[in-house]
Amino acid sequence: SAYRDALVLAQGTSQSGALQALAALRSTQNEAQDAVVALASSDPAAAAAALKAQETPAWRQLRSALLEQLNATRDLAAQVHAATQATAQRTQVGAAVLALLAVAVAVALLLVMQRTVRRELGGDPADASRTLRRVAEGDLVAQHRQGAVAHGLMAELGRMQQGLRTLVQQVQHATREI
């Protein structure tokens, strides 16, 4: 029955004792009902008196206990709801903190990666791209931006330009002598 299911679910909670008390009240009310039913067929006046004197007060006690139990259950549900909301809010704050931490780590890694790439290139990647394009077009005179580091791709590109200029000058000089 629903009562037994409620007892099983309430085991170990503050509601368990109150639910067990309902059984005694229901038993008292049941006995009063049985007495009224037994009297109803033989003595209707006695049945009415028993109804007023025994069954109705027993029912009122049972109803009062049920209403108290209902209110206690509502209060408990409200407390559980508030606790659940507090836990959910703490979880949301924790998730937000972790998300911000992840963003901060990502930004730090981006800055480290950017610094590493600039160091390996010896300057800005856009400058390296422009200088490589000019060399590919045959411009061996164009210098890359001043202030570049003396190592990395840009330094090697400068040395390559100088080597190619020297080679072209040697070829021009050899051509003139021939």
Tab-separated table of C-alpha atoms in Angstrom:
chain	number	residue	atom	x	y	z
A	1	SER	CA	0.000	0.000	0.000
A	2	ALA	CA	1.009	3.645	-0.227
A	3	TYR	CA	1.421	3.814	3.547
A	4	ARG	CA	3.962	0.959	3.540
A	5	ASP	CA	5.819	2.551	0.631
A	6	ALA	CA	5.953	5.841	2.535
A	7	LEU	CA	7.312	4.035	5.626
A	8	VAL	CA	10.049	2.394	3.563
A	9	LEU	CA	11.023	5.699	1.967
A	10	ALA	CA	10.969	7.519	5.323
A	11	GLN	CA	13.221	5.044	7.143
A	12	GLY	CA	16.073	6.822	8.857
A	13	THR	CA	14.531	10.276	8.435
A	14	SER	CA	12.757	12.603	10.847
A	15	GLN	CA	9.478	11.705	9.142
A	16	SER	CA	9.633	8.023	10.132
A	17	GLY	CA	8.282	8.448	13.674
A	18	ALA	CA	5.433	10.675	12.567
A	19	LEU	CA	4.400	8.159	9.887
A	20	GLN	CA	4.404	5.303	12.411
A	21	ALA	CA	2.164	7.347	14.736
A	22	LEU	CA	-0.356	7.591	11.899
A	23	ALA	CA	-0.826	3.815	12.015
A	24	ALA	CA	-2.023	3.942	15.626
A	25	LEU	CA	-4.428	6.780	14.848
A	26	ARG	CA	-5.761	4.929	11.793
A	27	SER	CA	-6.234	1.792	13.888
A	28	THR	CA	-8.215	3.730	16.514
A	29	GLN	CA	-10.372	5.304	13.802
A	30	ASN	CA	-10.835	1.900	12.127
A	31	GLU	CA	-12.045	0.328	15.396
A	32	ALA	CA	-14.522	3.180	15.860
A	33	GLN	CA	-15.779	2.718	12.290
A	34	ASP	CA	-16.218	-1.019	12.822
A	35	ALA	CA	-18.239	-0.354	16.009
A	36	VAL	CA	-20.467	2.130	14.168
A	37	VAL	CA	-21.014	-0.315	11.285
A	38	ALA	CA	-21.873	-3.138	13.742
A	39	LEU	CA	-24.387	-0.919	15.554
A	40	ALA	CA	-25.877	0.530	12.352
A	41	SER	CA	-27.768	-2.649	11.448
A	42	SER	CA	-29.150	-3.361	14.955
A	43	ASP	CA	-29.470	0.070	16.664
A	44	PRO	CA	-29.248	3.141	14.394
A	45	ALA	CA	-29.531	5.578	17.292
A	46	ALA	CA	-26.610	3.935	19.125
A	47	ALA	CA	-24.662	3.933	15.850
A	48	ALA	CA	-25.218	7.684	15.473
A	49	ALA	CA	-24.142	8.264	19.063
A	50	ALA	CA	-21.009	6.109	18.560
A	51	LEU	CA	-20.283	7.983	15.344
A	52	LYS	CA	-20.385	11.292	17.192
A	53	ALA	CA	-18.613	10.111	20.326
A	54	GLN	CA	-15.886	7.819	18.893
A	55	GLU	CA	-15.463	7.779	15.109
A	56	THR	CA	-15.655	11.532	14.429
A	57	PRO	CA	-13.069	12.498	17.102
A	58	ALA	CA	-10.795	9.665	15.903
A	59	TRP	CA	-11.125	10.948	12.333
A	60	ARG	CA	-10.371	14.500	13.439
A	61	GLN	CA	-7.229	13.334	15.249
A	62	LEU	CA	-6.109	11.368	12.183
A	63	ARG	CA	-6.857	14.290	9.868
A	64	SER	CA	-4.938	16.698	12.135
A	65	ALA	CA	-1.935	14.344	12.193
A	66	LEU	CA	-2.100	13.975	8.407
A	67	LEU	CA	-2.180	17.755	7.949
A	68	GLU	CA	0.771	18.168	10.335
A	69	GLN	CA	2.639	15.498	8.395
A	70	LEU	CA	1.817	17.256	5.135
A	71	ASN	CA	3.104	20.579	6.480
A	72	ALA	CA	6.242	18.936	7.855
A	73	THR	CA	6.835	17.281	4.481
A	74	ARG	CA	6.394	20.597	2.691
A	75	ASP	CA	8.854	22.261	5.084
A	76	LEU	CA	11.345	19.451	4.552
A	77	ALA	CA	10.918	19.711	0.780
A	78	ALA	CA	11.545	23.465	0.981
A	79	GLN	CA	14.714	22.867	3.018
A	80	VAL	CA	15.943	20.237	0.565
A	81	HIS	CA	15.134	22.568	-2.330
A	82	ALA	CA	17.089	25.419	-0.705
A	83	ALA	CA	20.043	23.109	-0.022
A	84	THR	CA	19.956	21.864	-3.608
A	85	GLN	CA	19.873	25.410	-4.943
A	86	ALA	CA	22.827	26.368	-2.728
A	87	THR	CA	24.782	23.360	-3.986
A	88	ALA	CA	23.907	24.203	-7.589
A	89	GLN	CA	25.025	27.794	-7.074
A	90	ARG	CA	28.335	26.663	-5.548
A	91	THR	CA	28.807	24.315	-8.488
A	92	GLN	CA	28.114	27.148	-10.945
A	93	VAL	CA	30.621	29.408	-9.200
A	94	GLY	CA	33.187	26.602	-9.260
A	95	ALA	CA	32.575	26.017	-12.959
A	96	ALA	CA	32.915	29.753	-13.673
A	97	VAL	CA	36.191	29.901	-11.751
A	98	LEU	CA	37.497	26.890	-13.672
A	99	ALA	CA	36.425	28.470	-16.967
A	100	LEU	CA	38.213	31.715	-16.107
A	101	LEU	CA	41.278	29.749	-15.085
A	102	ALA	CA	41.179	27.879	-18.398
A	103	VAL	CA	40.946	31.180	-20.305
A	104	ALA	CA	43.871	32.605	-18.331
A	105	VAL	CA	45.982	29.517	-19.056
A	106	ALA	CA	45.046	29.689	-22.750
A	107	VAL	CA	46.036	33.378	-22.938
A	108	ALA	CA	49.334	32.653	-21.165
A	109	LEU	CA	50.071	29.794	-23.565
A	110	LEU	CA	49.218	32.028	-26.523
A	111	LEU	CA	51.631	34.707	-25.313
A	112	VAL	CA	54.393	32.145	-24.735
A	113	MET	CA	53.808	30.633	-28.171
A	114	GLN	CA	53.800	34.064	-29.815
A	115	ARG	CA	57.060	35.017	-28.075
A	116	THR	CA	58.643	31.695	-29.106
A	117	VAL	CA	57.609	32.151	-32.756
A	118	ARG	CA	58.969	35.717	-32.812
A	119	ARG	CA	62.222	34.529	-31.286
A	120	GLU	CA	62.565	31.725	-33.841
A	121	LEU	CA	61.746	34.071	-36.709
A	122	GLY	CA	63.927	36.844	-35.332
A	123	GLY	CA	61.162	39.392	-35.839
A	124	ASP	CA	57.536	39.839	-36.761
A	125	PRO	CA	56.082	37.061	-38.976
A	126	ALA	CA	54.566	39.681	-41.303
A	127	ASP	CA	58.030	41.257	-41.821
A	128	ALA	CA	59.499	37.825	-42.613
A	129	SER	CA	56.745	37.187	-45.138
A	130	ARG	CA	57.266	40.564	-46.874
A	131	THR	CA	61.038	40.132	-47.026
A	132	LEU	CA	60.753	36.600	-48.426
A	133	ARG	CA	58.313	37.841	-51.078
A	134	ARG	CA	60.739	40.629	-52.143
A	135	VAL	CA	63.636	38.187	-52.380
A	136	ALA	CA	61.490	35.798	-54.429
A	137	GLU	CA	60.681	38.697	-56.776
A	138	GLY	CA	64.407	39.310	-57.217
A	139	ASP	CA	64.882	42.276	-54.846
A	140	LEU	CA	68.218	41.484	-53.208
A	141	VAL	CA	68.781	45.019	-51.957
A	142	ALA	CA	65.732	45.387	-49.685
A	143	GLN	CA	66.634	45.145	-46.022
A	144	HIS	CA	64.351	43.728	-43.412
A	145	ARG	CA	63.219	45.977	-40.622
A	146	GLN	CA	65.882	47.385	-38.367
A	147	GLY	CA	66.183	46.155	-34.821
A	148	ALA	CA	65.720	42.532	-35.758
A	149	VAL	CA	67.484	39.970	-33.656
A	150	ALA	CA	70.833	38.639	-34.876
A	151	HIS	CA	69.528	35.088	-34.946
A	152	GLY	CA	66.512	33.223	-36.285
A	153	LEU	CA	64.936	33.170	-39.709
A	154	MET	CA	65.238	36.932	-40.322
A	155	ALA	CA	68.985	36.896	-39.595
A	156	GLU	CA	69.432	33.922	-41.927
A	157	LEU	CA	67.354	35.697	-44.563
A	158	GLY	CA	69.656	38.748	-44.278
A	159	ARG	CA	72.715	36.507	-44.671
A	160	MET	CA	71.113	34.817	-47.688
A	161	GLN	CA	70.420	38.219	-49.295
A	162	GLN	CA	74.023	39.271	-48.686
A	163	GLY	CA	75.301	35.966	-50.119
A	164	LEU	CA	73.090	36.302	-53.195
A	165	ARG	CA	74.239	39.935	-53.695
A	166	THR	CA	77.862	38.819	-53.454
A	167	LEU	CA	77.205	35.995	-55.916
A	168	VAL	CA	75.493	38.339	-58.374
A	169	GLN	CA	78.347	40.846	-58.054
A	170	GLN	CA	80.890	38.080	-58.709
A	171	VAL	CA	78.923	36.912	-61.756
A	172	GLN	CA	78.720	40.514	-63.019
A	173	HIS	CA	82.433	41.030	-62.393
A	174	ALA	CA	83.294	37.746	-64.176
A	175	THR	CA	81.005	38.678	-67.067
A	176	ARG	CA	82.774	42.046	-67.476
A	177	GLU	CA	86.181	40.439	-67.473
A	178	ILE	CA	85.135	37.951	-70.120
